[in-house]
Short mmCIF file of C-alpha atoms in Angstrom, two decimals:
data_model
loop_
_atom_site.label_atom_id
_atom_site.label_comp_id
_atom_site.label_asym_id
_atom_site.label_seq_id
_atom_site.Cartn_x
_atom_site.Cartn_y
_atom_site.Cartn_z
CA MET A 1 128.87 61.35 105.06
CA ILE A 2 125.21 60.53 104.13
CA ARG A 3 123.45 58.06 106.33
CA VAL A 4 119.86 57.53 105.55
CA ARG A 5 117.64 54.63 107.92
CA GLY A 6 114.38 53.56 107.41
CA LEU A 7 113.48 56.57 104.93
CA GLU A 8 109.88 56.74 104.08
CA LYS A 9 107.78 59.39 102.22
CA SER A 10 103.96 60.14 101.57
CA PHE A 11 102.16 62.71 99.95
CA GLY A 12 98.67 62.27 101.00
CA ASP A 13 97.94 58.57 99.70
CA VAL A 14 100.46 58.28 97.71
CA HIS A 15 103.56 56.37 99.17
CA ALA A 16 106.75 57.96 96.86
CA VAL A 17 109.65 56.37 99.22
CA ARG A 18 108.75 53.09 101.36
CA GLY A 19 111.64 52.48 103.37
CA VAL A 20 115.54 53.46 102.32
CA ASP A 21 118.96 52.72 103.71
CA LEU A 22 121.47 54.57 102.03
CA ASP A 23 125.39 55.18 103.28
CA VAL A 24 127.35 57.35 101.24
CA ALA A 25 130.97 57.89 102.07
CA ALA A 26 132.98 61.03 101.24
CA GLY A 27 134.27 61.28 98.05
CA GLU A 28 132.20 58.41 97.08
CA VAL A 29 130.13 58.99 93.50
CA VAL A 30 126.52 57.58 93.66
CA VAL A 31 124.33 57.26 90.94
CA ILE A 32 120.24 56.32 91.15
CA VAL A 33 118.45 55.13 88.19
CA GLY A 34 115.16 54.13 87.59
CA PRO A 35 111.72 54.37 85.77
CA SER A 36 110.00 57.87 86.40
CA GLY A 37 107.74 58.04 89.41
CA CYS A 38 109.93 55.52 90.85
CA GLY A 39 110.51 57.85 93.92
CA LYS A 40 114.38 58.43 93.32
CA SER A 41 114.02 62.70 93.35
CA THR A 42 112.21 62.45 96.50
CA ILE A 43 114.72 60.58 98.08
CA LEU A 44 117.35 63.16 96.65
CA ARG A 45 115.10 65.92 98.07
CA CYS A 46 114.88 64.01 101.59
CA LEU A 47 118.69 64.64 101.40
CA ASN A 48 118.80 68.27 101.90
CA GLY A 49 115.19 68.77 103.60
CA LEU A 50 113.47 69.94 100.32
CA GLU A 51 111.21 67.28 101.61
CA ARG A 52 110.72 66.20 104.85
CA ALA A 53 110.78 62.85 105.99
CA THR A 54 107.26 61.06 106.81
CA ARG A 55 109.34 58.10 108.44
CA GLY A 56 113.32 57.40 109.51
CA THR A 57 116.08 59.55 109.88
CA VAL A 58 118.73 61.48 107.55
CA GLU A 59 121.84 62.46 108.69
CA ILE A 60 124.44 64.61 106.61
CA ASP A 61 128.02 65.15 108.04
CA GLY A 62 126.60 63.52 111.47
CA VAL A 63 123.86 66.11 111.54
CA ASP A 64 119.92 64.71 111.73
CA LEU A 65 118.02 66.51 109.29
CA SER A 66 114.66 65.50 111.59
CA ASP A 67 115.74 66.66 114.56
CA ARG A 68 113.86 69.99 115.05
CA THR A 69 116.99 71.72 116.78
CA THR A 70 118.95 71.31 113.73
CA ASP A 71 119.28 74.27 111.47
CA ILE A 72 118.16 73.54 108.24
CA ASP A 73 119.73 76.33 106.47
CA SER A 74 123.47 75.62 107.30
CA VAL A 75 123.14 72.20 106.63
CA ARG A 76 121.30 73.02 103.07
CA ALA A 77 124.42 75.55 102.96
CA GLU A 78 126.89 72.41 102.84
CA THR A 79 124.92 70.66 100.68
CA GLY A 80 124.43 71.86 97.12
CA MET A 81 121.81 71.00 94.50
CA VAL A 82 121.36 71.10 91.07
CA PHE A 83 117.86 71.25 89.94
CA GLN A 84 116.46 69.58 86.47
CA GLN A 85 114.91 73.25 85.31
CA PHE A 86 118.14 75.27 86.63
CA ASN A 87 116.21 77.10 89.12
CA LEU A 88 118.75 80.38 88.19
CA PHE A 89 117.44 83.72 89.68
CA PRO A 90 116.03 85.40 86.66
CA HIS A 91 116.40 89.18 87.77
CA LEU A 92 120.33 88.64 88.48
CA THR A 93 123.23 88.44 86.68
CA VAL A 94 125.34 85.21 86.54
CA GLU A 95 127.67 87.17 89.01
CA GLY A 96 124.51 87.97 91.28
CA ASN A 97 123.30 84.13 91.34
CA ILE A 98 126.55 83.19 92.74
CA THR A 99 127.23 85.95 95.14
CA LEU A 100 123.89 86.14 96.84
CA ALA A 101 124.19 83.47 99.36
CA LEU A 102 128.02 84.10 99.36
CA ARG A 103 126.76 87.17 100.94
CA LYS A 104 123.74 86.52 102.78
CA VAL A 105 124.57 83.38 104.37
CA LEU A 106 128.33 83.45 104.75
CA GLY A 107 128.33 87.17 105.17
CA LYS A 108 131.23 87.33 102.76
CA ASP A 109 132.20 91.07 101.44
CA LYS A 110 131.08 92.02 97.95
CA ALA A 111 134.64 91.57 96.32
CA GLU A 112 135.26 88.68 98.21
CA ALA A 113 132.05 86.90 96.80
CA ALA A 114 132.83 88.42 93.14
CA LEU A 115 136.14 86.74 93.13
CA ILE A 116 134.57 83.49 94.55
CA ALA A 117 131.98 83.62 91.64
CA ARG A 118 134.78 84.14 88.80
CA GLN A 119 137.23 81.20 90.31
CA GLN A 120 133.54 79.16 90.29
CA LEU A 121 132.77 80.09 86.95
CA GLU A 122 136.40 79.32 85.49
CA LYS A 123 135.94 75.77 87.03
CA VAL A 124 132.70 75.13 85.14
CA GLY A 125 134.27 77.05 81.96
CA ILE A 126 132.30 80.25 80.87
CA PRO A 127 133.73 83.00 83.14
CA GLU A 128 133.06 85.16 79.88
CA LYS A 129 129.88 85.24 81.30
CA VAL A 130 129.88 86.56 85.00
CA ASP A 131 127.57 89.87 83.66
CA ALA A 132 125.18 87.88 81.85
CA TYR A 133 121.81 87.36 82.50
CA PRO A 134 119.94 83.67 82.71
CA ARG A 135 117.83 84.62 79.89
CA GLN A 136 121.07 85.09 77.54
CA LEU A 137 122.44 81.90 78.23
CA SER A 138 121.98 78.36 76.55
CA GLY A 139 120.57 75.62 78.99
CA GLY A 140 123.58 73.81 78.97
CA GLN A 141 125.46 77.23 80.67
CA GLN A 142 122.58 78.19 82.70
CA GLN A 143 122.98 74.47 84.16
CA ARG A 144 126.81 75.34 84.54
CA VAL A 145 126.08 78.66 86.33
CA ALA A 146 123.74 76.29 88.91
CA ILE A 147 126.52 74.06 89.23
CA ALA A 148 128.86 77.01 90.02
CA ARG A 149 126.40 78.67 92.35
CA SER A 150 126.30 75.52 94.50
CA LEU A 151 130.00 75.23 94.59
CA ALA A 152 130.63 78.42 95.69
CA MET A 153 129.05 78.02 98.70
CA ASN A 154 132.04 74.98 99.37
CA PRO A 155 129.37 72.10 100.02
CA LYS A 156 130.59 68.68 101.34
CA VAL A 157 128.17 67.11 99.56
CA MET A 158 126.41 67.88 95.80
CA LEU A 159 123.11 66.34 94.98
CA PHE A 160 122.31 66.38 91.14
CA ASP A 161 118.38 66.33 90.53
CA GLU A 162 118.44 64.92 86.77
CA PRO A 163 120.83 67.80 85.65
CA THR A 164 120.57 66.90 82.10
CA SER A 165 117.06 66.01 81.39
CA ALA A 166 115.91 69.86 80.48
CA LEU A 167 118.91 70.05 78.02
CA ASP A 168 118.90 69.88 74.23
CA PRO A 169 121.06 66.66 73.27
CA GLU A 170 124.00 68.81 72.00
CA MET A 171 124.30 70.68 75.58
CA ILE A 172 124.20 67.33 77.71
CA LYS A 173 128.23 66.79 77.34
CA GLU A 174 129.61 69.81 78.53
CA VAL A 175 127.57 69.49 82.03
CA LEU A 176 128.53 65.88 82.15
CA ASP A 177 131.80 67.03 81.51
CA VAL A 178 131.76 69.44 84.41
CA MET A 179 130.40 67.04 86.97
CA LEU A 180 133.05 64.41 85.42
CA ALA A 181 135.77 66.77 86.43
CA LEU A 182 134.04 67.30 89.97
CA ALA A 183 133.97 63.60 90.60
CA GLU A 184 137.89 63.33 89.82
CA GLN A 185 138.13 65.86 92.35
CA GLY A 186 136.90 63.78 95.16
CA MET A 187 133.19 65.72 95.47
CA THR A 188 130.59 63.39 97.26
CA MET A 189 127.80 63.18 94.89
CA VAL A 190 124.81 61.55 94.60
CA VAL A 191 123.29 61.69 90.82
CA VAL A 192 119.72 61.18 89.72
CA THR A 193 120.11 61.01 86.08
CA HIS A 194 119.41 58.44 82.76
CA GLU A 195 122.91 59.27 81.71
CA MET A 196 124.34 55.98 81.87
CA GLY A 197 127.52 56.87 80.25
CA PHE A 198 127.74 59.27 83.13
CA ALA A 199 127.17 56.16 85.70
CA ARG A 200 129.63 53.85 84.02
CA ALA A 201 132.63 57.05 83.91
CA ALA A 202 132.06 58.31 86.86
CA ALA A 203 130.04 56.20 89.40
CA ASP A 204 131.55 54.56 92.14
CA ARG A 205 127.97 52.69 93.00
CA LEU A 206 124.98 52.44 90.85
CA ILE A 207 121.80 52.37 92.60
CA PHE A 208 118.39 50.65 90.92
CA VAL A 209 115.30 52.35 92.86
CA ASP A 210 111.79 51.29 91.71
CA HIS A 211 108.17 51.33 93.57
CA GLY A 212 110.15 53.52 96.64
CA ARG A 213 113.06 51.19 97.11
CA ILE A 214 116.39 50.33 96.46
CA VAL A 215 116.06 47.24 94.36
CA GLU A 216 119.83 46.50 93.45
CA GLN A 217 123.05 48.53 94.10
CA GLY A 218 126.93 47.86 93.12
CA ASP A 219 129.31 48.41 90.69
CA PRO A 220 127.72 49.98 87.86
CA THR A 221 129.03 47.82 85.00
CA GLU A 222 128.57 44.86 87.02
CA VAL A 223 124.91 46.30 87.69
CA PHE A 224 124.52 46.96 84.15
CA GLU A 225 125.95 43.79 82.78
CA ASN A 226 124.59 41.16 85.00
CA PRO A 227 121.26 42.25 86.94
CA THR A 228 120.45 39.93 89.57
CA GLU A 229 117.22 41.41 89.74
CA GLU A 230 114.66 40.93 86.81
CA ARG A 231 112.93 44.49 87.08
CA THR A 232 116.74 45.99 86.88
CA ARG A 233 117.25 43.83 83.40
CA ALA A 234 114.00 45.17 82.66
CA PHE A 235 114.71 48.69 83.24
CA PHE A 236 118.02 48.61 81.43
CA ASP A 237 116.67 46.42 78.09
CA GLN A 238 113.94 49.36 77.87
CA ILE A 239 116.46 52.24 77.91
CA LEU A 240 119.51 50.99 76.44
CA MET B 1 105.05 80.98 53.98
CA ALA B 2 106.62 77.42 54.26
CA ARG B 3 103.44 76.29 52.09
CA ALA B 4 104.29 78.73 49.30
CA ALA B 5 108.01 77.13 49.18
CA GLY B 6 106.30 74.12 47.46
CA ALA B 7 103.90 75.85 45.11
CA PRO B 8 104.13 76.18 41.50
CA GLU B 9 105.97 79.40 40.42
CA GLY B 10 104.29 82.38 40.18
CA HIS B 11 101.27 81.23 42.12
CA ARG B 12 100.50 83.25 45.25
CA PHE B 13 98.57 82.61 48.38
CA GLU B 14 96.43 85.98 48.22
CA GLY B 15 93.84 86.61 50.47
CA ILE B 16 95.57 84.81 53.42
CA ALA B 17 96.50 86.73 56.27
CA HIS B 18 100.30 86.43 57.06
CA PRO B 19 100.90 88.33 60.06
CA GLU B 20 104.76 88.62 59.43
CA LYS B 21 103.64 90.62 56.55
CA PRO B 22 103.82 94.69 56.99
CA LEU B 23 100.29 96.29 56.74
CA ASP B 24 99.97 97.84 53.33
CA ALA B 25 98.72 101.10 52.84
CA ASP B 26 95.35 99.90 52.22
CA SER B 27 94.85 98.12 55.61
CA ARG B 28 96.54 100.69 57.78
CA TRP B 29 93.42 103.09 58.31
CA GLU B 30 92.05 100.47 60.02
CA THR B 31 94.61 99.82 62.50
CA PHE B 32 94.67 103.70 63.55
CA PRO B 33 93.81 104.78 67.33
CA TYR B 34 90.82 106.53 66.25
CA TRP B 35 89.40 106.15 69.95
CA ILE B 36 92.13 108.70 70.72
CA LEU B 37 90.95 110.97 68.99
CA ILE B 38 87.08 110.72 70.07
CA LEU B 39 88.04 110.17 74.02
CA ALA B 40 89.91 113.58 73.04
CA GLY B 41 87.35 115.58 71.52
CA ILE B 42 84.94 114.56 74.26
CA VAL B 43 87.54 115.56 77.36
CA GLY B 44 88.41 118.51 75.17
CA TYR B 45 84.81 119.77 74.75
CA LEU B 46 84.02 119.19 78.51
CA GLY B 47 87.33 121.43 79.23
CA TYR B 48 86.56 124.02 77.07
CA LEU B 49 82.71 124.02 78.95
CA ALA B 50 84.18 123.76 82.40
CA LEU B 51 87.37 126.23 81.89
CA PHE B 52 86.36 128.87 79.19
CA ASN B 53 82.15 129.39 79.17
CA GLU B 54 81.22 132.18 81.22
CA ALA B 55 78.14 130.01 82.99
CA TYR B 56 80.39 127.12 84.34
CA GLU B 57 82.85 130.04 85.64
CA ILE B 58 81.26 129.94 89.30
CA ALA B 59 80.70 125.68 88.96
CA TRP B 60 84.57 125.93 88.27
CA GLU B 61 85.72 127.73 90.94
CA ARG B 62 83.61 126.34 93.67
CA ILE B 63 84.45 122.65 92.57
CA SER B 64 88.17 122.57 91.80
CA GLU B 65 88.74 123.87 95.09
CA GLY B 66 88.32 120.30 96.28
CA ILE B 67 91.11 118.83 93.69
CA TRP B 68 93.47 118.84 95.99
CA MET B 69 91.24 116.98 98.76
CA THR B 70 90.98 114.29 96.33
CA ILE B 71 94.70 113.84 95.41
CA ARG B 72 95.19 113.69 99.11
CA ILE B 73 93.04 111.05 100.22
CA THR B 74 93.99 109.05 96.88
CA LEU B 75 97.75 109.46 97.58
CA TRP B 76 97.13 108.61 101.90
CA ALA B 77 94.74 105.77 101.09
CA PHE B 78 97.24 104.42 98.27
CA ALA B 79 100.11 104.78 100.84
CA ILE B 80 98.22 102.99 103.82
CA SER B 81 96.33 100.35 101.94
CA LEU B 82 99.75 99.31 100.04
CA SER B 83 101.41 98.83 103.41
CA LEU B 84 98.26 96.92 105.04
CA GLY B 85 98.23 94.90 101.87
CA VAL B 86 101.80 93.74 101.43
CA VAL B 87 101.52 92.68 105.24
CA LEU B 88 97.88 91.02 104.43
CA GLY B 89 99.24 89.54 101.34
CA LEU B 90 102.19 87.96 102.54
CA GLY B 91 100.39 86.76 105.75
CA ARG B 92 98.04 84.78 103.61
CA ILE B 93 100.51 82.91 102.26
CA ALA B 94 102.96 82.60 105.35
CA GLU B 95 104.26 79.24 105.82
CA ALA B 96 106.58 77.84 108.52
CA ASP B 97 109.24 75.35 107.71
CA HIS B 98 108.96 71.94 108.94
CA THR B 99 111.97 72.30 110.90
CA ALA B 100 110.55 75.88 112.18
CA SER B 101 110.33 76.16 115.77
CA ALA B 102 106.62 76.18 117.71
CA PRO B 103 106.36 80.00 118.14
CA VAL B 104 107.24 80.42 114.45
CA ARG B 105 104.76 77.88 113.42
CA LEU B 106 101.83 79.45 115.74
CA ALA B 107 102.50 82.95 114.07
CA ALA B 108 102.27 81.70 110.68
CA THR B 109 99.30 79.55 111.18
CA LEU B 110 97.86 82.46 113.01
CA GLY B 111 98.92 84.95 110.30
CA ARG B 112 97.61 82.84 107.34
CA ASN B 113 94.15 82.78 109.28
CA LEU B 114 93.83 86.24 110.73
CA SER B 115 94.66 87.58 107.19
CA ARG B 116 92.29 85.45 105.18
CA THR B 117 89.28 86.47 107.78
CA TYR B 118 90.04 89.92 106.77
CA ILE B 119 90.28 89.65 103.25
CA GLU B 120 87.22 87.74 102.78
CA PHE B 121 85.23 89.54 105.12
CA VAL B 122 86.30 92.92 103.36
CA ARG B 123 85.67 91.74 100.07
CA GLY B 124 82.35 90.41 100.88
CA VAL B 125 80.86 93.79 101.57
CA PRO B 126 79.99 96.80 99.12
CA ILE B 127 82.67 99.40 99.15
CA LEU B 128 79.88 102.02 100.11
CA PRO B 129 77.95 100.62 102.87
CA LEU B 130 81.54 99.36 104.29
CA ILE B 131 82.56 102.99 104.39
CA PHE B 132 79.57 103.73 106.33
CA PHE B 133 80.43 101.16 108.80
CA LEU B 134 83.90 101.95 109.50
CA ALA B 135 83.64 105.81 109.58
CA LEU B 136 80.69 105.51 111.58
CA VAL B 137 80.54 102.73 113.84
CA ILE B 138 84.58 100.90 113.79
CA ILE B 139 86.47 103.64 114.20
CA PRO B 140 84.02 105.58 116.87
CA ASP B 141 84.12 102.45 119.19
CA VAL B 142 87.62 102.24 118.49
CA THR B 143 88.29 106.13 119.78
CA ASP B 144 85.96 105.16 122.96
CA TRP B 145 87.72 102.30 123.80
CA LEU B 146 91.09 104.00 123.87
CA GLY B 147 89.55 106.47 126.14
CA VAL B 148 90.16 109.29 123.56
CA SER B 149 87.46 111.96 122.03
CA ARG B 150 85.72 111.01 118.91
CA GLN B 151 86.97 114.21 117.31
CA THR B 152 90.54 112.83 117.65
CA VAL B 153 90.08 111.47 114.07
CA ASP B 154 88.50 114.04 111.81
CA GLU B 155 86.30 113.13 108.75
CA PHE B 156 89.22 113.67 106.84
CA TRP B 157 90.81 110.24 108.41
CA ARG B 158 87.81 108.46 108.84
CA GLY B 159 87.08 108.41 105.08
CA VAL B 160 91.03 107.81 104.60
CA ILE B 161 91.52 104.82 107.12
CA ALA B 162 88.05 103.50 105.69
CA LEU B 163 89.28 103.28 102.56
CA SER B 164 92.63 101.99 103.45
CA ILE B 165 91.42 99.36 104.93
CA ILE B 166 89.06 98.14 101.94
CA TYR B 167 92.00 98.89 99.71
CA GLY B 168 94.47 96.90 101.92
CA ALA B 169 92.09 93.88 101.26
CA TYR B 170 92.13 94.02 97.43
CA ILE B 171 95.91 94.87 97.52
CA ALA B 172 96.62 91.80 99.63
CA GLU B 173 95.18 89.69 96.82
CA VAL B 174 97.21 91.48 94.24
CA ILE B 175 100.53 90.92 96.48
CA ARG B 176 99.28 87.28 97.32
CA GLY B 177 99.29 86.63 93.10
CA GLY B 178 102.44 88.54 92.21
CA VAL B 179 104.13 86.13 94.76
CA GLN B 180 102.25 82.95 94.12
CA GLY B 181 103.18 83.65 90.24
CA ILE B 182 106.98 82.94 91.04
CA PRO B 183 107.84 78.92 90.14
CA LYS B 184 108.58 77.21 93.09
CA GLY B 185 112.07 76.37 91.94
CA GLN B 186 112.58 79.78 92.97
CA MET B 187 112.00 79.30 96.70
CA GLU B 188 113.86 75.86 96.67
CA ALA B 189 116.78 76.90 94.78
CA GLY B 190 117.04 79.93 97.29
CA ARG B 191 116.69 77.54 100.22
CA SER B 192 119.09 75.27 98.44
CA VAL B 193 122.21 77.59 98.80
CA GLY B 194 121.28 78.20 102.36
CA LEU B 195 118.99 81.04 102.46
CA SER B 196 116.20 81.60 105.07
CA ARG B 197 112.61 81.29 103.80
CA LEU B 198 112.46 85.11 104.49
CA GLN B 199 116.01 85.95 103.03
CA THR B 200 114.76 84.29 99.79
CA MET B 201 111.19 86.20 99.65
CA ARG B 202 113.00 89.51 99.82
CA SER B 203 116.19 88.80 97.37
CA VAL B 204 114.76 86.25 94.99
CA ILE B 205 110.87 86.44 95.17
CA LEU B 206 109.39 89.56 95.82
CA PRO B 207 112.20 91.54 93.22
CA GLN B 208 110.52 88.73 90.40
CA ALA B 209 106.94 89.47 92.00
CA MET B 210 107.34 93.04 91.49
CA ARG B 211 106.84 93.00 87.49
CA SER B 212 103.60 91.32 87.60
CA ILE B 213 102.44 93.38 90.81
CA ILE B 214 102.94 96.76 89.12
CA PRO B 215 100.33 97.08 87.06
CA PRO B 216 97.39 95.56 88.83
CA LEU B 217 98.12 97.84 91.54
CA GLY B 218 98.46 100.50 89.34
CA ASN B 219 94.49 99.78 88.78
CA ASP B 220 93.65 99.79 92.20
CA PHE B 221 95.63 103.41 92.42
CA ILE B 222 93.34 104.38 90.20
CA ALA B 223 90.45 102.73 91.59
CA ILE B 224 91.25 104.78 94.74
CA LEU B 225 91.18 107.63 92.93
CA LYS B 226 87.61 107.12 91.45
CA ASP B 227 86.43 105.80 95.14
CA SER B 228 87.46 108.58 96.94
CA SER B 229 84.62 110.34 95.38
CA LEU B 230 82.69 107.85 97.88
CA LEU B 231 83.73 109.50 100.91
CA SER B 232 81.65 112.82 99.72
CA VAL B 233 79.24 110.71 102.08
CA LEU B 234 81.17 111.74 105.49
CA ALA B 235 80.81 115.31 104.71
CA VAL B 236 84.90 115.39 103.19
CA ALA B 237 85.13 118.40 101.21
CA ASP B 238 86.57 116.63 98.04
CA VAL B 239 85.04 117.64 94.52
CA THR B 240 82.08 115.27 94.54
CA ARG B 241 80.97 116.64 97.65
CA LEU B 242 81.62 120.24 96.34
CA ALA B 243 79.83 119.65 93.28
CA ARG B 244 76.84 118.28 94.98
CA GLN B 245 76.58 121.15 97.35
CA TYR B 246 77.13 123.65 94.80
CA SER B 247 74.41 122.08 92.85
CA SER B 248 71.73 121.44 95.26
CA GLY B 249 72.11 124.95 96.51
CA SER B 250 72.07 126.69 92.91
CA PHE B 251 70.45 124.36 90.87
CA LYS B 252 73.02 124.24 88.66
CA PHE B 253 73.05 120.60 87.92
CA ARG B 254 74.83 120.55 84.39
CA GLU B 255 77.61 122.99 85.01
CA SER B 256 78.08 121.20 88.37
CA TYR B 257 78.37 117.58 87.08
CA VAL B 258 79.87 118.68 83.56
CA VAL B 259 82.89 120.29 85.89
CA LEU B 260 82.89 117.44 88.16
CA VAL B 261 83.15 114.44 85.44
CA PHE B 262 85.74 116.57 83.45
CA ILE B 263 88.41 116.49 86.76
CA TYR B 264 87.94 113.18 87.34
CA VAL B 265 88.61 111.77 83.55
CA THR B 266 91.53 114.10 83.05
CA LEU B 267 92.96 113.18 86.64
CA VAL B 268 92.29 109.33 85.53
CA LEU B 269 93.47 109.52 81.93
CA PHE B 270 96.67 111.56 83.28
CA LEU B 271 97.42 108.56 85.97
CA SER B 272 96.63 106.00 83.42
CA PHE B 273 99.29 107.51 81.15
CA LEU B 274 101.95 107.70 83.68
CA LEU B 275 101.33 104.09 84.66
CA THR B 276 101.63 102.98 80.83
CA LYS B 277 104.78 104.47 80.75
CA LEU B 278 105.64 102.91 83.62
CA GLU B 279 104.87 99.46 82.67
CA GLU B 280 106.82 100.15 78.86
CA ARG B 281 109.91 100.90 81.08
CA MET B 282 109.85 98.06 82.87
CA THR B 283 109.13 95.89 80.26
CA ARG B 284 112.27 97.75 78.42
CA ASP B 285 114.23 96.65 81.51
CA ARG B 286 112.91 93.35 81.37
CA LYS B 287 114.86 92.35 78.08
CA GLY B 288 117.93 90.10 78.69
CA GLU B 289 116.36 88.50 81.11
CA ARG B 290 114.02 85.59 82.15
#
């Protein structure tokens, strides 16, 4: 589903990603961990073209993002992205947030888009908030709306960029539960997170990234308990 | 208040002002907006002279004839400069996707640089010299170049176009500021659900930017009303022009300029009042959002 080869990304002098190869199969759940500033978010943002790779290729479902003839908008419509800061549209209701792209990108009519919005809100457990504005929701609810907004586009892949890092502790679980359910339904997911509980419960593969490179990867339990690399061990010692 | 909780019973922190404490009758006199009374007094007195004093009658008759001209200049110049400002303001921050085609990237680069040139040039010259320059040099050049008579564009339109070109640059900066004030995450979220850059701009960024754009835009509206007086140098018969004409012919300077100042201050205060109401309504709508 995702195929990354020799990915490098520089911001001026800062070499954020230094050669990453990554394959994610359909239905696979991959969790990326690593110290802050290690390049894990940048890798994720390259996967839907929010950042352009300095070198290397990113393919989503066989479509090469670095190819200039690629319609990046259509790739993005099929690649859901959930942000740390939710990034809901504050001037639109929950329904408006979810239906905007359905109508403008997929050309659905108002009634059909509204129906999809309701279905997705059921999925994330807050159908009663359909007419609320983002401001009226808790952080956890906002993030669930953001997930619903992405899911409504019926994506092939879902990318999560530290989805629980901006949440109060008591709201983390409600978001993780939605993500767990999604993983069980066979969604292809790439998740950057510090939630090791989620990695254990849902990840097929755990990837440890440091200094812009993949240091170690494998079965989550295996990587947690028997890291082969000293850097991985040091990282887990600090956060666990 | 939290500090008071641990204080001994009966002890009060008198003299410490707590903002949440309602103002008592003693200090209420300090917060009364006296300026409104004073201003109303001054404007009222000017109005009494201009409208009800016999000595001012002719001055009022002559000069007030230009009020409609002043309003027309203001409305036209605001409408044109707003359109120009939107184009220039968005042009100034035009950006092409890294995946965009070569013509789109070229257009964005051109747009950015041409807008910037325009804005920096216009903002680099004082308004009055620029009005002379535009109305008496550039516009005649353009009509000559088009091969039409210079009289095709009369004084009124020369003035309005000059003022519009100038305020277009100022409004462009207001638009740019409003758009750039929207967090980057909004564009990224729009793009991530598959909206194009233009779609995101129109459906996500601009509606939010409107809120921060409207107050400074109102200020520019008032500024255009005031600066329409500068067009009096072009023989446009606005209130300022008529006041100068009447006063130099009759030597009634006091009467002429009392009437003139009264007209401007009434128009401007009335506009400010409307704009304040508009802003209040917008902040009320904002409740429940953001």
